mmCIF file of C-alpha atoms in Angstrom:
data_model
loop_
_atom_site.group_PDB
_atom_site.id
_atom_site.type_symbol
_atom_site.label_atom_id
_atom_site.label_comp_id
_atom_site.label_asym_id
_atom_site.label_seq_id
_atom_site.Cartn_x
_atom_site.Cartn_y
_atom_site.Cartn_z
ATOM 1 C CA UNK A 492 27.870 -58.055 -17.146
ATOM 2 C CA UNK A 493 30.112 -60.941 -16.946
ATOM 3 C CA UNK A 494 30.347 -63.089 -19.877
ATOM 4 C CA UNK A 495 29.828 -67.086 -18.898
ATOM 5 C CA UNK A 496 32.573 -67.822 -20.853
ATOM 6 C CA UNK A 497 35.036 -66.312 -18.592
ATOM 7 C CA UNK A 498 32.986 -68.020 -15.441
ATOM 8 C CA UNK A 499 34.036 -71.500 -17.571
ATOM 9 C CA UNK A 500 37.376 -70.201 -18.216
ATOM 10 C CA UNK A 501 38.031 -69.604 -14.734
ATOM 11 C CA UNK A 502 36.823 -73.047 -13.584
ATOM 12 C CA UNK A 503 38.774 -74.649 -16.390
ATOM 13 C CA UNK A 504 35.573 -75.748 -18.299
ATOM 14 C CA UNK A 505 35.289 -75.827 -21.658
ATOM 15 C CA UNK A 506 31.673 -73.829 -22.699
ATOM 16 C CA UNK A 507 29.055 -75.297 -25.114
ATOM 17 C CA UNK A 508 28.129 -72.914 -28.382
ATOM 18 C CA UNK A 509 24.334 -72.944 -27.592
ATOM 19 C CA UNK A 510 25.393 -71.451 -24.070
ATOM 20 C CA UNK A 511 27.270 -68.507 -26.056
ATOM 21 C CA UNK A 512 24.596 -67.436 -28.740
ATOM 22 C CA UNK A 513 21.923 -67.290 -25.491
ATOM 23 C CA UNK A 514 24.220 -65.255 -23.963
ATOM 24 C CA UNK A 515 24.736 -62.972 -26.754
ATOM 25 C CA UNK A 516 20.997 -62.655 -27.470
ATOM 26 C CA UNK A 517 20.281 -61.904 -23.994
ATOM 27 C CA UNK A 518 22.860 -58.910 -23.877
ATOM 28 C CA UNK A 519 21.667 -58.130 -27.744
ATOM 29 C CA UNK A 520 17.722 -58.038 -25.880
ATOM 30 C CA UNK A 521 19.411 -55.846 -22.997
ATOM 31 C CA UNK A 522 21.159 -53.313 -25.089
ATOM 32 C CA UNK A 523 17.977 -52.496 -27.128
ATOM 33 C CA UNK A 524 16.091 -52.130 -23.983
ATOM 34 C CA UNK A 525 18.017 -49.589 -22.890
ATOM 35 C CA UNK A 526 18.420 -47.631 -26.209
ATOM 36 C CA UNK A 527 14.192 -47.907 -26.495
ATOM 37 C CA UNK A 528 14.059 -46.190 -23.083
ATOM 38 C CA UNK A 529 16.210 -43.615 -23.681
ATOM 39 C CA UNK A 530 14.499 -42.884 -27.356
ATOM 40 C CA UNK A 531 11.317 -42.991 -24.799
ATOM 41 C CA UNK A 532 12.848 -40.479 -22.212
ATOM 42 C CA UNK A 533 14.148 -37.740 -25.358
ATOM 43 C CA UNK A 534 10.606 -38.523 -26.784
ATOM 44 C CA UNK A 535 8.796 -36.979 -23.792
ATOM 45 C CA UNK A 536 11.560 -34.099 -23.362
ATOM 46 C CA UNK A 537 11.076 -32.964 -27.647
ATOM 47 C CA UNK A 538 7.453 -33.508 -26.512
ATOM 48 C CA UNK A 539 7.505 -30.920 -23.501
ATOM 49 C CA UNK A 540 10.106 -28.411 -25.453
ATOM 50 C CA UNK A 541 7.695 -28.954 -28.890
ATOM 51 C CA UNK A 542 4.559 -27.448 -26.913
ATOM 52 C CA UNK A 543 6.000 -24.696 -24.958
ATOM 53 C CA UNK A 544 8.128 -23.584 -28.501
ATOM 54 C CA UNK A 545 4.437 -24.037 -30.446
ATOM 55 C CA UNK A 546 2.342 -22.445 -27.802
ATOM 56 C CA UNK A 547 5.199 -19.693 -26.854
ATOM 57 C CA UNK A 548 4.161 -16.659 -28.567
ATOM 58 C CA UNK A 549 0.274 -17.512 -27.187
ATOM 59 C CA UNK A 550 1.987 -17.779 -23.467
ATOM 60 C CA UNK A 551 3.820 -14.630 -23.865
ATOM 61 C CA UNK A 552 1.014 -12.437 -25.433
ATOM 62 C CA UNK A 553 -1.120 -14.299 -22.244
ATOM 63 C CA UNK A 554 1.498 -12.840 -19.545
ATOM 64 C CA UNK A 555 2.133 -9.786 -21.439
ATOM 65 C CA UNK A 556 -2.138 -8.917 -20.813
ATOM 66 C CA UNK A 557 -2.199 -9.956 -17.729
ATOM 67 C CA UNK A 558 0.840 -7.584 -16.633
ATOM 68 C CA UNK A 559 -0.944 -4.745 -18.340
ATOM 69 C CA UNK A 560 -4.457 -5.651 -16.063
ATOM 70 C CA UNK A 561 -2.443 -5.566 -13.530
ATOM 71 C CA UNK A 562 -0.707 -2.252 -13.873
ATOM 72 C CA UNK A 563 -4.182 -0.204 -15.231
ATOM 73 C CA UNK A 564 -5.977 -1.638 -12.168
ATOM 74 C CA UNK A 565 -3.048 -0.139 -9.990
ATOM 75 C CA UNK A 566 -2.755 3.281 -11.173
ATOM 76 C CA UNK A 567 -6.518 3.252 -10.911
ATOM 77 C CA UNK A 568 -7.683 0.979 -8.022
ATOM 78 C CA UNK A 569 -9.981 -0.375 -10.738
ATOM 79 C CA UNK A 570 -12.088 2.504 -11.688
ATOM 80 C CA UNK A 571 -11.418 3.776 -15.045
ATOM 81 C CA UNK A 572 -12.430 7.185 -15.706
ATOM 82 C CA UNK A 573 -12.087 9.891 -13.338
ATOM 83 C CA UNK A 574 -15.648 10.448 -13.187
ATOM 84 C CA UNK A 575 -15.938 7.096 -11.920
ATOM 85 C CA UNK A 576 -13.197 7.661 -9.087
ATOM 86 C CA UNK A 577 -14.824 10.568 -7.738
ATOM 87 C CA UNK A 578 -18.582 8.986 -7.820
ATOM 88 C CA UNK A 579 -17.221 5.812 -5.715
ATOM 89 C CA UNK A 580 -15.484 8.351 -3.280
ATOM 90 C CA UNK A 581 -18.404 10.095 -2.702
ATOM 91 C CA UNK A 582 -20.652 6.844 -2.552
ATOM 92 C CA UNK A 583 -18.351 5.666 -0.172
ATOM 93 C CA UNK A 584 -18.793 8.748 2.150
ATOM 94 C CA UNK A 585 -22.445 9.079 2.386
ATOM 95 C CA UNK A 586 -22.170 5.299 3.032
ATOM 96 C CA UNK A 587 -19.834 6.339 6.021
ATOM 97 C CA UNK A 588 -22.210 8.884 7.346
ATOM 98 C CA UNK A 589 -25.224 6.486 6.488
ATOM 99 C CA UNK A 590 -23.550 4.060 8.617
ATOM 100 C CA UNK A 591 -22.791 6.791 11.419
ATOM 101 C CA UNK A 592 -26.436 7.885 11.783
ATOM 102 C CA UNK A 593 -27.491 4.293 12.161
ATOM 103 C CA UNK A 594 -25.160 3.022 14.451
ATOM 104 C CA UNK A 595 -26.326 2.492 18.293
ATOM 105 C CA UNK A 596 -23.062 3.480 19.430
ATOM 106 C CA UNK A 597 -23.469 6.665 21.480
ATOM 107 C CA UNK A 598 -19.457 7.102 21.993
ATOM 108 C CA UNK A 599 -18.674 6.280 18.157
ATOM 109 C CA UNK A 600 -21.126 9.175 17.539
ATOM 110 C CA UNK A 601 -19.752 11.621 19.920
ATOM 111 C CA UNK A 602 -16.225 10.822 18.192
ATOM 112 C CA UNK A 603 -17.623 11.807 14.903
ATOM 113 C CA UNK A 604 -19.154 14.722 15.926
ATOM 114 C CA UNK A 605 -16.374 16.105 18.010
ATOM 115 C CA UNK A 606 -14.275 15.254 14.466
ATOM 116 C CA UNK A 607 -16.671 17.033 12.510
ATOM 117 C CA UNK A 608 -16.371 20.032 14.896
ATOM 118 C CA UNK A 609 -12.450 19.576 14.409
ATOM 119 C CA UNK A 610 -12.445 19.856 10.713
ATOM 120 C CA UNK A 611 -15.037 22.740 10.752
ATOM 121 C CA UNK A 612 -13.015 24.920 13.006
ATOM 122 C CA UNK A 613 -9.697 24.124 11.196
ATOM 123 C CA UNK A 614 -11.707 25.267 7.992
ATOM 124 C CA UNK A 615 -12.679 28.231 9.755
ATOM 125 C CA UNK A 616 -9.541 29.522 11.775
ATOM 126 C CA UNK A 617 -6.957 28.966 9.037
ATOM 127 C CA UNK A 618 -4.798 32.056 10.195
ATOM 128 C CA UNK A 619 -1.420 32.804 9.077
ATOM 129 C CA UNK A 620 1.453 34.912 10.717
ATOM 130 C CA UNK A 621 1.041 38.304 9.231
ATOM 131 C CA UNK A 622 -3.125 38.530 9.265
ATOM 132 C CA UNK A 623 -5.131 41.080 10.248
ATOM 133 C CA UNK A 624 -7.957 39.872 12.802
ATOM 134 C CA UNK A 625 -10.333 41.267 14.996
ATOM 135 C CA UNK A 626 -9.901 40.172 18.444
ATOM 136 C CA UNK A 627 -12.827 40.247 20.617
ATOM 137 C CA UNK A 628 -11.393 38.606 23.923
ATOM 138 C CA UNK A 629 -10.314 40.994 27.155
ATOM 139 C CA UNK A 630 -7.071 39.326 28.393
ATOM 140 C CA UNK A 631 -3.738 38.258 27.143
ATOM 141 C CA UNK A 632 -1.365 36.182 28.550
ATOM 142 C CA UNK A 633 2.622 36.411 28.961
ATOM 143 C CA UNK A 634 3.582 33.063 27.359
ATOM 144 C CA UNK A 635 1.542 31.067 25.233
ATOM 145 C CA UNK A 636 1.298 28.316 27.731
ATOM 146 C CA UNK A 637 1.138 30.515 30.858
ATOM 147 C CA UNK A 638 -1.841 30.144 33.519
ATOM 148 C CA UNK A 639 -1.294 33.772 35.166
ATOM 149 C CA UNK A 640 -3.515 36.755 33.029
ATOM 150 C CA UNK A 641 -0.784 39.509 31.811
ATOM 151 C CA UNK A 642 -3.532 42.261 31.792
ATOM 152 C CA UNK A 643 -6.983 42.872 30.840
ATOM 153 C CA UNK A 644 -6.978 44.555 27.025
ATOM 154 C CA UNK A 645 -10.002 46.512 25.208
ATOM 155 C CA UNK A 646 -11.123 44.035 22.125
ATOM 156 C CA UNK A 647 -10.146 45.967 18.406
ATOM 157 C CA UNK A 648 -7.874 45.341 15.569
ATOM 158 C CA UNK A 649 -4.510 43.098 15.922
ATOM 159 C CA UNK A 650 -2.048 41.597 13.314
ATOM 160 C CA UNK A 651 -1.095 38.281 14.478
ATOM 161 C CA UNK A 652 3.271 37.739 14.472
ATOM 162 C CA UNK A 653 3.445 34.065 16.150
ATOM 163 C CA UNK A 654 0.931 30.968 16.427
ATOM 164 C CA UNK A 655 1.767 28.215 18.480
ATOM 165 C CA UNK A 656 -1.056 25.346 17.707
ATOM 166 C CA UNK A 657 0.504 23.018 20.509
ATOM 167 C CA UNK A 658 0.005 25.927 23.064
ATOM 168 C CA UNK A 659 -2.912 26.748 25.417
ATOM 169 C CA UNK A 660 -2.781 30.478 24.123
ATOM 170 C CA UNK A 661 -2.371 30.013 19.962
ATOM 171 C CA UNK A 662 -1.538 33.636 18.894
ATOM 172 C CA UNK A 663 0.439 36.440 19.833
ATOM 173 C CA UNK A 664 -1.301 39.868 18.509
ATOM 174 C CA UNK A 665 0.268 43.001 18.706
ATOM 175 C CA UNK A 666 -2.420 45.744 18.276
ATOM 176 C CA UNK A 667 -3.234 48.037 15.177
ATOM 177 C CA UNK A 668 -3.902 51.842 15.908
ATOM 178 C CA UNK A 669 -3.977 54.070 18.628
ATOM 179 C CA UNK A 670 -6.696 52.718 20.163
ATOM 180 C CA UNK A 671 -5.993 48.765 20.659
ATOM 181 C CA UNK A 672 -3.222 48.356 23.565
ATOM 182 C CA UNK A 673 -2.618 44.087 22.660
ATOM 183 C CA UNK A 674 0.416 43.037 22.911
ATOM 184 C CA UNK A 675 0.413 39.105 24.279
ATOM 185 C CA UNK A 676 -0.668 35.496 23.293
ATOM 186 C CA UNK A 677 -4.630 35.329 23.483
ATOM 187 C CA UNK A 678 -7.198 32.350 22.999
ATOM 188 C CA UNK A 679 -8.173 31.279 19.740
ATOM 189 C CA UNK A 680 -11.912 31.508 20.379
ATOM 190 C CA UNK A 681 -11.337 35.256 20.761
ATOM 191 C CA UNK A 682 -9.828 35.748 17.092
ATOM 192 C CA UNK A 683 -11.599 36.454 13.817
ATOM 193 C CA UNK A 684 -10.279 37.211 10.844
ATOM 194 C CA UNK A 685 -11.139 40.707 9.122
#
């Protein structure tokens, strides 16, 4: 701020003393304004800092619990015995199937049953290379994916060496004893296993 003595110095005017004490109190007035609102502003910041150091071990042991929710109800989708986890997944199922019966949607229900069918076959015809089955079918075919019949075959026992699950005909047999002449890829609907 410019002092008014140097305005009446510059203009060649001498100054009166009353006009120099106002000054002075003015600036005096002005200085301690500005020291109040700073005390003011580090007030509020010791204020904000003085909660969160009071409060701090309160916050943390807060986050800390929630973490720990949050992790248990992860590992197990909120259920927290086994017991539990297994009764839901079953409720949840014969809700499912509740559902399915109820449902006015012939095509939904054809799905379900053609799914059901699925499983209940896969359960059944779980064969692995090196089986013995029973194979109750007449023809066999060259390749598994082949539309022209190799030969017509006797039914009897066969050990299956190849299955093809993408293929029209899933397993090649080769035949077990003297009597059984397979030797070929055959249907699935025509194996059984011993």
């Amino acid at each position: 701020m410019i002092k008014f003595r140097e305005l009446y110095e510059i203009k060649n005017k001498n100054t009166p003393p009353d006009l120099e004490k106002y000054c002075d109190k003015i600036n005096k007035l002005r200085k301690e304004e500005k020291e109040e609102y700073i005390k003011r502003v580090r007030q509020r910041e010791k204020m904000k800092l003085s909660f969160f150091r009071r409060n701090r071990s309160v916050i943390f042991i807060s986050c800390v619990i929630i973490l720990i929710a949050f992790y248990v109800f992860s590992i197990n989708n909120g259920n927290y015995d086994n017991k539990k986890m297994s009764d839901s997944n079953t409720e949840n199922t014969n809700e499912i199937k509740k559902n399915n019966k109820n449902s006015s949607d012939k095509g939904k229900k054809g799905k379900l049953k053609a799914a059901k069918k699925h499983t209940k076959k896969a359960k059944k015809t779980k064969l692995k290379v090196g089986t013995i089955v029973y194979f109750s079918g007449s023809v066999q075919y060259k390749t598994s994916n082949s539309k022209t019949k190799k030969n017509k075959v006797a039914p009897g026992k066969a050990k299956i060496t190849k299955i093809k699950r993408k293929g029209k005909h899933k397993y090649h047999l080769i035949g077990i004893g003297s009597k059984s002449k397979i030797y070929g890829w055959v249907d699935g609907k025509y194996v059984k296993k011993l």
